[in-house]
Coordinates of C-alpha atoms in Angstrom, one line a residue:
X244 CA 33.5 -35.7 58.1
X245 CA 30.9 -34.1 55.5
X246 CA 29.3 -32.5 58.5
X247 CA 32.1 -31.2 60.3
X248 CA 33.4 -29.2 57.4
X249 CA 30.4 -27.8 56.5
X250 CA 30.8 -26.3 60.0
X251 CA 34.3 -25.1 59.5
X252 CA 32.5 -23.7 56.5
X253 CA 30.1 -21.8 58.7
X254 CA 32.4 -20.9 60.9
X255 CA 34.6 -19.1 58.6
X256 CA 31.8 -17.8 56.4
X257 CA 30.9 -15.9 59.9
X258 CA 34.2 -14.8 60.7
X259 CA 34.9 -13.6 57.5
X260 CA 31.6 -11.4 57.6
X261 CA 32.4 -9.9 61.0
X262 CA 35.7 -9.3 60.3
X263 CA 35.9 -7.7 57.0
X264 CA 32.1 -6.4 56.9
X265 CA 30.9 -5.0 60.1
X266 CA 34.3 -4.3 61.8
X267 CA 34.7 -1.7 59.1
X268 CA 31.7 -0.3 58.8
X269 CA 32.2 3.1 60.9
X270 CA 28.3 3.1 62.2
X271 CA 29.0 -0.3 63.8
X272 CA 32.3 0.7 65.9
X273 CA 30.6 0.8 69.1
X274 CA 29.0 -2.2 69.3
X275 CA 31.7 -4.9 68.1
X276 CA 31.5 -6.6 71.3
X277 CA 28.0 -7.5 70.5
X278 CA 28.1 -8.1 67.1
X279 CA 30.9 -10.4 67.7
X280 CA 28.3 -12.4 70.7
X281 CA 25.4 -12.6 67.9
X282 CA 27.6 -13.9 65.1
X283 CA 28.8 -16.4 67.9
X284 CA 25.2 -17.5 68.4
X285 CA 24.7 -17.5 64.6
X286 CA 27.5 -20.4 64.5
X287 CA 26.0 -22.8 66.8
X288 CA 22.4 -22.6 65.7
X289 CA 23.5 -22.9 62.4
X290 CA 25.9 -25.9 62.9
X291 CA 23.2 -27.3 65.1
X292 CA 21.0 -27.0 61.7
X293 CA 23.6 -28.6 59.8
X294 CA 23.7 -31.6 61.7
X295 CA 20.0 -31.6 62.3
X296 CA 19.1 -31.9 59.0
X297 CA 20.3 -36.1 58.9
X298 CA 19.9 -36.3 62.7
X299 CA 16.7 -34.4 63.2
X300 CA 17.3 -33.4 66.7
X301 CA 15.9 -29.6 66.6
X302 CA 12.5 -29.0 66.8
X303 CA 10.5 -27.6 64.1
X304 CA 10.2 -23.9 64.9
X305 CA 14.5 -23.9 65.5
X306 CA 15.0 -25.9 62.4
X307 CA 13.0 -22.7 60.7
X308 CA 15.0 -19.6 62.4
X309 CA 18.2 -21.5 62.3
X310 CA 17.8 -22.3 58.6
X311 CA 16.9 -18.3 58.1
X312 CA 20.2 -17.6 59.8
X313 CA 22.3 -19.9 57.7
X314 CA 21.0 -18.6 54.9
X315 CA 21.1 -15.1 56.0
X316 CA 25.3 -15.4 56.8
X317 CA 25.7 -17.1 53.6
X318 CA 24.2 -13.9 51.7
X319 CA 26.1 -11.7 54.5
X320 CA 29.6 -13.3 53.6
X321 CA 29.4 -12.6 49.9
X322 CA 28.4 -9.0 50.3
X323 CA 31.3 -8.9 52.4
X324 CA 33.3 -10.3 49.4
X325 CA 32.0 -7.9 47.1
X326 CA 32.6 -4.6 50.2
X327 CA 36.1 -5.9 50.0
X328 CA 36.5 -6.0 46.2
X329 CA 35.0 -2.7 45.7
X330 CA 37.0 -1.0 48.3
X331 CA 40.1 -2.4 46.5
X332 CA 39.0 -1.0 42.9
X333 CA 38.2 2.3 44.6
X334 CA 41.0 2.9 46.6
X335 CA 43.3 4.9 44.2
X336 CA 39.5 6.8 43.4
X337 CA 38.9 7.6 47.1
X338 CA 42.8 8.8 47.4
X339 CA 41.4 12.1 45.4
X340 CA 38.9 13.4 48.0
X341 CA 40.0 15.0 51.2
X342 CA 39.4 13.1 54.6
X343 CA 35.8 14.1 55.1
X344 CA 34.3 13.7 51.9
X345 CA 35.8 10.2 52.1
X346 CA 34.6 9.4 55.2
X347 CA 31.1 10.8 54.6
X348 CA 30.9 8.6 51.4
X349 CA 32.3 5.6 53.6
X350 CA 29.6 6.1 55.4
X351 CA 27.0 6.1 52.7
X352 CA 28.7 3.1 51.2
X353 CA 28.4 1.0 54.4
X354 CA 24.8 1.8 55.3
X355 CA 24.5 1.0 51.2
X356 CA 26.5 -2.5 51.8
X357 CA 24.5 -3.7 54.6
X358 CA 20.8 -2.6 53.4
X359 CA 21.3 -4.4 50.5
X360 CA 22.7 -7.1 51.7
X361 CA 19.4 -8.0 53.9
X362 CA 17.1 -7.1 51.4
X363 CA 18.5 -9.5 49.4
X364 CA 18.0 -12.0 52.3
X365 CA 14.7 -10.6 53.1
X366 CA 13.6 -11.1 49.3
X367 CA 15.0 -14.5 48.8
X368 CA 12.7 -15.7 52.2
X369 CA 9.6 -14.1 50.6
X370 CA 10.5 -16.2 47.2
X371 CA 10.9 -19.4 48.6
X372 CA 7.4 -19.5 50.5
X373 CA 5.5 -18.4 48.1
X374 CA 3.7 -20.4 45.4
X375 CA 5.6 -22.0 42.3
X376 CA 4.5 -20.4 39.2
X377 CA 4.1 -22.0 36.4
X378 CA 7.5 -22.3 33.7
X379 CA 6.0 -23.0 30.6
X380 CA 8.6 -24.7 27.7
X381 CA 7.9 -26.0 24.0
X382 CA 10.4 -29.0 23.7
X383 CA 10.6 -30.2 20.1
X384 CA 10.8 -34.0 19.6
X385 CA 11.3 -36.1 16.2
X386 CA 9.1 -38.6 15.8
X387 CA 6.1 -37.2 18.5
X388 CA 2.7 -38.3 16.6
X389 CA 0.4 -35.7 18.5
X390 CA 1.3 -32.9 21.2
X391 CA 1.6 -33.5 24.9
X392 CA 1.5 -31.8 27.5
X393 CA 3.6 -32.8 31.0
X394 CA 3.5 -31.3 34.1
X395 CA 7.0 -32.0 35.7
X396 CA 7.4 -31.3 39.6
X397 CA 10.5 -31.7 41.4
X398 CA 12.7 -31.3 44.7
X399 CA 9.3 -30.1 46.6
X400 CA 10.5 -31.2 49.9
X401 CA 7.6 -31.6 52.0
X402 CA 8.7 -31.3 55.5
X403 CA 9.0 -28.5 58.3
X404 CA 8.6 -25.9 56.4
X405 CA 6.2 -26.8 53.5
X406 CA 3.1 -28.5 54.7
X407 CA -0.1 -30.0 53.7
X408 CA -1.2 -26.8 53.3
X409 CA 1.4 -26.0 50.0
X410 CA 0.7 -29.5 49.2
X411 CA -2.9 -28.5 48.2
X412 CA -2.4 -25.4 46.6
X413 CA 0.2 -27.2 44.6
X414 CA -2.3 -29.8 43.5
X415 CA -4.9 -27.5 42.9
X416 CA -2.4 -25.5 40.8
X417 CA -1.3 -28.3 38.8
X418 CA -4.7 -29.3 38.1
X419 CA -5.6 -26.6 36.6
X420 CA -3.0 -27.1 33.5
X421 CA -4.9 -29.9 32.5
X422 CA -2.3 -32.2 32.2
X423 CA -1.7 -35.6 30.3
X424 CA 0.7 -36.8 32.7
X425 CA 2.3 -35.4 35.9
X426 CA 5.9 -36.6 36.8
X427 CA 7.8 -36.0 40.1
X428 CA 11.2 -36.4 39.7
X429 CA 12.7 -37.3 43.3
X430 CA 12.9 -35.0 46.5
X431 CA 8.7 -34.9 47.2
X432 CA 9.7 -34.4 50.9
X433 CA 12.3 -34.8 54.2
X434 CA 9.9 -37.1 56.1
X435 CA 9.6 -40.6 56.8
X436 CA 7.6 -42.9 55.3
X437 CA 4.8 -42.1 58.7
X438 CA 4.8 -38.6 58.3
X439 CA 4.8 -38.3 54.5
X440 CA 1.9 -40.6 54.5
X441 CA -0.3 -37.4 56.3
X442 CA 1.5 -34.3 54.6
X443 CA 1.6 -35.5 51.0
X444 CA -2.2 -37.1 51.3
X445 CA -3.3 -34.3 49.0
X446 CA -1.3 -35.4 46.6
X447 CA -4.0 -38.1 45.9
X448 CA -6.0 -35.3 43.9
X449 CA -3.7 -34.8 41.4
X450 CA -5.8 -35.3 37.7
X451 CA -4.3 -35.9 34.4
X452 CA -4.9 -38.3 31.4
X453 CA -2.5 -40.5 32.3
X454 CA -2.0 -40.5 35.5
X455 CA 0.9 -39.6 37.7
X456 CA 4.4 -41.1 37.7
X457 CA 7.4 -41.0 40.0
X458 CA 10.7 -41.8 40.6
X459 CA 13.1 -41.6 43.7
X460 CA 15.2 -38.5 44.7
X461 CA 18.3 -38.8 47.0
X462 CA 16.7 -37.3 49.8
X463 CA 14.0 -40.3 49.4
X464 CA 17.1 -43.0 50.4
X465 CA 18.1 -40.7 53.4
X466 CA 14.3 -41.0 55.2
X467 CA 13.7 -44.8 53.7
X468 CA 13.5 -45.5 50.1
X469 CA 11.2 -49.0 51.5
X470 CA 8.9 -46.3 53.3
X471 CA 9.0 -43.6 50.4
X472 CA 7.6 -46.1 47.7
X473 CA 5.4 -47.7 49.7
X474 CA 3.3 -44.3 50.1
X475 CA 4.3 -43.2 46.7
X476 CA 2.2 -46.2 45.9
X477 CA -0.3 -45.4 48.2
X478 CA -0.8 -42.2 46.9
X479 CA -1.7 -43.9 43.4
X480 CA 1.8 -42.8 42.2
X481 CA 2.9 -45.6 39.4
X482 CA 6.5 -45.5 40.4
X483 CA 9.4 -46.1 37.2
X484 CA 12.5 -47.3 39.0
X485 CA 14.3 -48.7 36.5
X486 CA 11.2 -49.7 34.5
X487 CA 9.4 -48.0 31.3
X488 CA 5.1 -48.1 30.1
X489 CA 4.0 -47.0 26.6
X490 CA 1.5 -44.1 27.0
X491 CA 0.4 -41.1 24.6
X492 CA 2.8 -42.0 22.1
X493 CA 6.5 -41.9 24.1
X494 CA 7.9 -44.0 26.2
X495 CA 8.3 -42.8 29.5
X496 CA 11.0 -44.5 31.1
X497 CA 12.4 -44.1 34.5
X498 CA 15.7 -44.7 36.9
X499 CA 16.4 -45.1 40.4
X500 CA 18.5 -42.4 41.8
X501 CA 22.1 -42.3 42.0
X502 CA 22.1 -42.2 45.7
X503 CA 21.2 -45.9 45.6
X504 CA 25.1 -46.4 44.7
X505 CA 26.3 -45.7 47.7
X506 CA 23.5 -47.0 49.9
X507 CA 23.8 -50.5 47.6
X508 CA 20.1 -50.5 47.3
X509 CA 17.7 -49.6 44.4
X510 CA 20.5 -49.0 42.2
X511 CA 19.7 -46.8 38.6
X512 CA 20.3 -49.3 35.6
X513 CA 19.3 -48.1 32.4
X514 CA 19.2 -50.9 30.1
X515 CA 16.8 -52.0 32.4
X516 CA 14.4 -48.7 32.5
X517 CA 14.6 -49.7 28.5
X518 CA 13.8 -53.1 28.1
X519 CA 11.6 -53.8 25.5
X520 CA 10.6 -49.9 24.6
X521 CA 8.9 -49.8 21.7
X522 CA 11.6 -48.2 19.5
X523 CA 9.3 -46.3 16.7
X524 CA 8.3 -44.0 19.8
X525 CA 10.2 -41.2 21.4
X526 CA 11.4 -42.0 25.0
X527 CA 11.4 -39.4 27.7
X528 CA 13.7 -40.8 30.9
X529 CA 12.8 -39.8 34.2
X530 CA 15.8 -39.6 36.2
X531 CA 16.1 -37.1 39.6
X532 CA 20.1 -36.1 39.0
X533 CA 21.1 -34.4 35.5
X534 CA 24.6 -35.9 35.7
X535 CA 23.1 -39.8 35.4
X536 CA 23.3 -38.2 31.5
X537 CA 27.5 -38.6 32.1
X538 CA 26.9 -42.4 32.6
X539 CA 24.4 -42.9 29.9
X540 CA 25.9 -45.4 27.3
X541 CA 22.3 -44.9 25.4
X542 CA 20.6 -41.9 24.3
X543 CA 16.7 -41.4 24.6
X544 CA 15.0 -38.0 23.3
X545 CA 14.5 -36.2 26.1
X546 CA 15.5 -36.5 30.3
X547 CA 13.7 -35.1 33.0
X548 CA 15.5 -33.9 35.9
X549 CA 15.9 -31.7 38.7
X550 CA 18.1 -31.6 42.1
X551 CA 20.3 -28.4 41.6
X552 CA 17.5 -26.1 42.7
X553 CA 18.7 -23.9 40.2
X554 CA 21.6 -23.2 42.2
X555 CA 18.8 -21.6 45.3
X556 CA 20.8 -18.9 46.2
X557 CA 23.0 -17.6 43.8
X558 CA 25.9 -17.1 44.0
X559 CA 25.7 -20.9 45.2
X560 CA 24.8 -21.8 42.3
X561 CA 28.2 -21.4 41.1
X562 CA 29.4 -24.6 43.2
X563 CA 26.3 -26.3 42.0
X564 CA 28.0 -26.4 38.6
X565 CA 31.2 -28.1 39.6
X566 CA 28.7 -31.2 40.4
X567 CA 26.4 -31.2 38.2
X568 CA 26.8 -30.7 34.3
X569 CA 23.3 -29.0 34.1
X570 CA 21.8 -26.0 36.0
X571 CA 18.3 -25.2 34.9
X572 CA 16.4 -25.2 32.0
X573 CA 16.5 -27.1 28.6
X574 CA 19.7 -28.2 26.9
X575 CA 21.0 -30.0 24.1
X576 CA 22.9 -32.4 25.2
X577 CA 23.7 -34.2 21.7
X578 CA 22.0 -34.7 18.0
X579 CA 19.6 -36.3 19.8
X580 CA 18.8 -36.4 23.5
X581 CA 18.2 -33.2 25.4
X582 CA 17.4 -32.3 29.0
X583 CA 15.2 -30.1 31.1
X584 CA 16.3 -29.6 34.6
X585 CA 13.5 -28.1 37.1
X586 CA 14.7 -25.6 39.7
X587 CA 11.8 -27.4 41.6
X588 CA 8.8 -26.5 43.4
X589 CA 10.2 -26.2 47.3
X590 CA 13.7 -25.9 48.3
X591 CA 16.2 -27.7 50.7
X592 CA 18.3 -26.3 53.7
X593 CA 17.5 -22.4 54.3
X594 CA 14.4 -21.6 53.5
X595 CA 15.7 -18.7 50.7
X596 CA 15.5 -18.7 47.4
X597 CA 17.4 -16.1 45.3
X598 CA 17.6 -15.4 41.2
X599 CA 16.5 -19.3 41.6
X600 CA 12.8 -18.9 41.8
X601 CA 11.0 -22.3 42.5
X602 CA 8.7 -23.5 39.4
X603 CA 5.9 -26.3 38.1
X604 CA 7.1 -26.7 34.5
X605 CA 4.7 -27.6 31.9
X606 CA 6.2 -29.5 29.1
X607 CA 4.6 -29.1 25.8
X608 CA 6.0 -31.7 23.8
X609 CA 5.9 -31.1 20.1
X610 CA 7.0 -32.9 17.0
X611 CA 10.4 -31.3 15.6
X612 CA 8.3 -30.7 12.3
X613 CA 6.3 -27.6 13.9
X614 CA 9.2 -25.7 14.8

């Protein structure tokens, strides 16, 4: 059912472009009959995506252009949303020029509409391939003997579009921070356990103090949590589901995901990510989705998280908010406990990424007194 309305979705978001956006843009009038055949193709590749991404029935190079057009009639439906709004507002405006000037400046305005509207898609492409930078933030902690500095990577979602190749350069980016530990917080790829084995191999060259730790994403459970672990283990990952060690001075604690709920497997439980934490230490909880805080009957000093992308392409990133209490960035989420959210180092679904750019975040962690 999920599926099938996301294509209803698609469908309509389409429609709703061709009809309010291109039918009325004067420069397009004589070639409607096309238009209307290319957004009809746009639908089923698209849908086809949709489905593909659980099935994994397309091959790699249509999983690419028909995540590109999804992405692209997402971005082409809200600039028809905001043609429609400004011809509204400008109507009684446009009432005060005679019938040439307004359609001359029609004209200007729809030529405006629809060059923007794939430069935005044409930027957001260009962000998501490119490199993470690095998102540096100072995150005050009570009781934090010496500084520390953690390297946090999330949602990097190794798969068709991000290879081994962006698996080195991450590595050899994160290296160079000189890290006392690296975290990954869920989502390192959309492969099974087989193929993650060869495209995350790099990842055995990540260096720090401490070493690297990990815990599950929802998109682990959906290509084999067993599989995912196993080669998170392999990969000299030490893995914190539900389960806590004592290194440069905090606790770092981790859950299973939330996903393991409803596939009744590997199930987050935080008293037992807690058990026995040395409790003159600050504890930093690893856990992939920012609204496991909602469930959190205990409060630690500060959670890790990612997911939301950072909304990916706003303006999705208002509907990310009605799931998720936490967008990007840090927060204060009471006296004591607050949260960083990554927007994550790859993305998921179209390969766009817009007012949402992907990030390695380096966590200095300081004691509250050197604010």
């Amino acid at each position: 059912m999920f599926y099938i309305l996301i294509s209803l979705i698609i469908v309509f978001m389409n429609f709703y472009a061709y009809k309010r956006l291109f039918c009325k843009v004067l420069v397009f009038s004589n070639f409607l009959s096309l238009i209307r055949l290319v957004f009809f193709a746009f639908c089923l590749c698209e849908v086809a995506f949709t489905f593909s991404l659980r099935l994994n029935f397309l091959s790699s190079y249509m999983k690419i252009f028909s995540g590109y057009l999804l992405a692209l009639s997402f971005i082409l439906f809200n600039f028809a949303l905001l043609y429609d709004v400004i011809l509204l507002i400008l109507r009684p405006v446009n009432r005060t020029f005679n019938i040439k000037r307004r359609e001359f400046l029609r004209s200007c305005f729809d030529v405006s509409i629809i060059i923007a509207s794939f430069s935005y898609f044409l930027k957001g492409a260009f962000n998501a391939l490119r490199l993470p930078s690095v998102k540096h933030q100072k995150v005050f902690i009570s009781g934090l003997k010496k500084p520390l500095k953690l390297v946090a990577l999330t949602d990097i979602h190794l798969g068709n579009f991000l290879g081994v190749e962006f698996a080195s350069d991450l590595v050899k980016r994160v290296n160079e921070l000189n890290a006392d530990i690296i975290v990954i917080v869920g989502d390192m790829a959309d492969l099974n356990a087989d193929s993650l084995r060869k495209v995350a191999a790099p990842f055995k060259d990540f260096t720090s103090k401490f070493g690297t730790f990990f815990v599950p994403g929802n998109h682990e459970y959906y290509n084999g949590i067993e599989g995912a672990l196993v080669v998170a283990n392999e990969l000299g990952f030490k893995i914190l589901g539900n389960k806590n060690v004592q290194i440069g001075g905090v606790n770092l604690a981790g859950v299973y995901d939330l996903a393991g709920i409803k596939f009744k497997k590997f199930e987050p439980n935080l008293q037992e990510s807690l058990l026995n934490i040395d409790t003159n230490l600050p504890t930093i909880l690893l856990s992939h989705q920012p609204k496991f805080v909602k469930s959190m009957d205990k409060n630690v000093d500060l959670v890790i998280s990612g997911h939301t992308h950072g909304g990916q392409i706003f303006p999705f990133s208002l509907l990310v908010k009605l799931d998720q209490p936490f967008l990007a960035g840090l927060y204060q989420v009471n006296d004591k406990m607050q949260i960083y959210v990554s927007r994550g180092a790859g993305f998921w679904g179209p390969p766009v990424r817009i007012l949402a750019p992907s990030e390695i975040t380096l966590l200095e962690l300081r004691n509250v007194d050197e604010k």
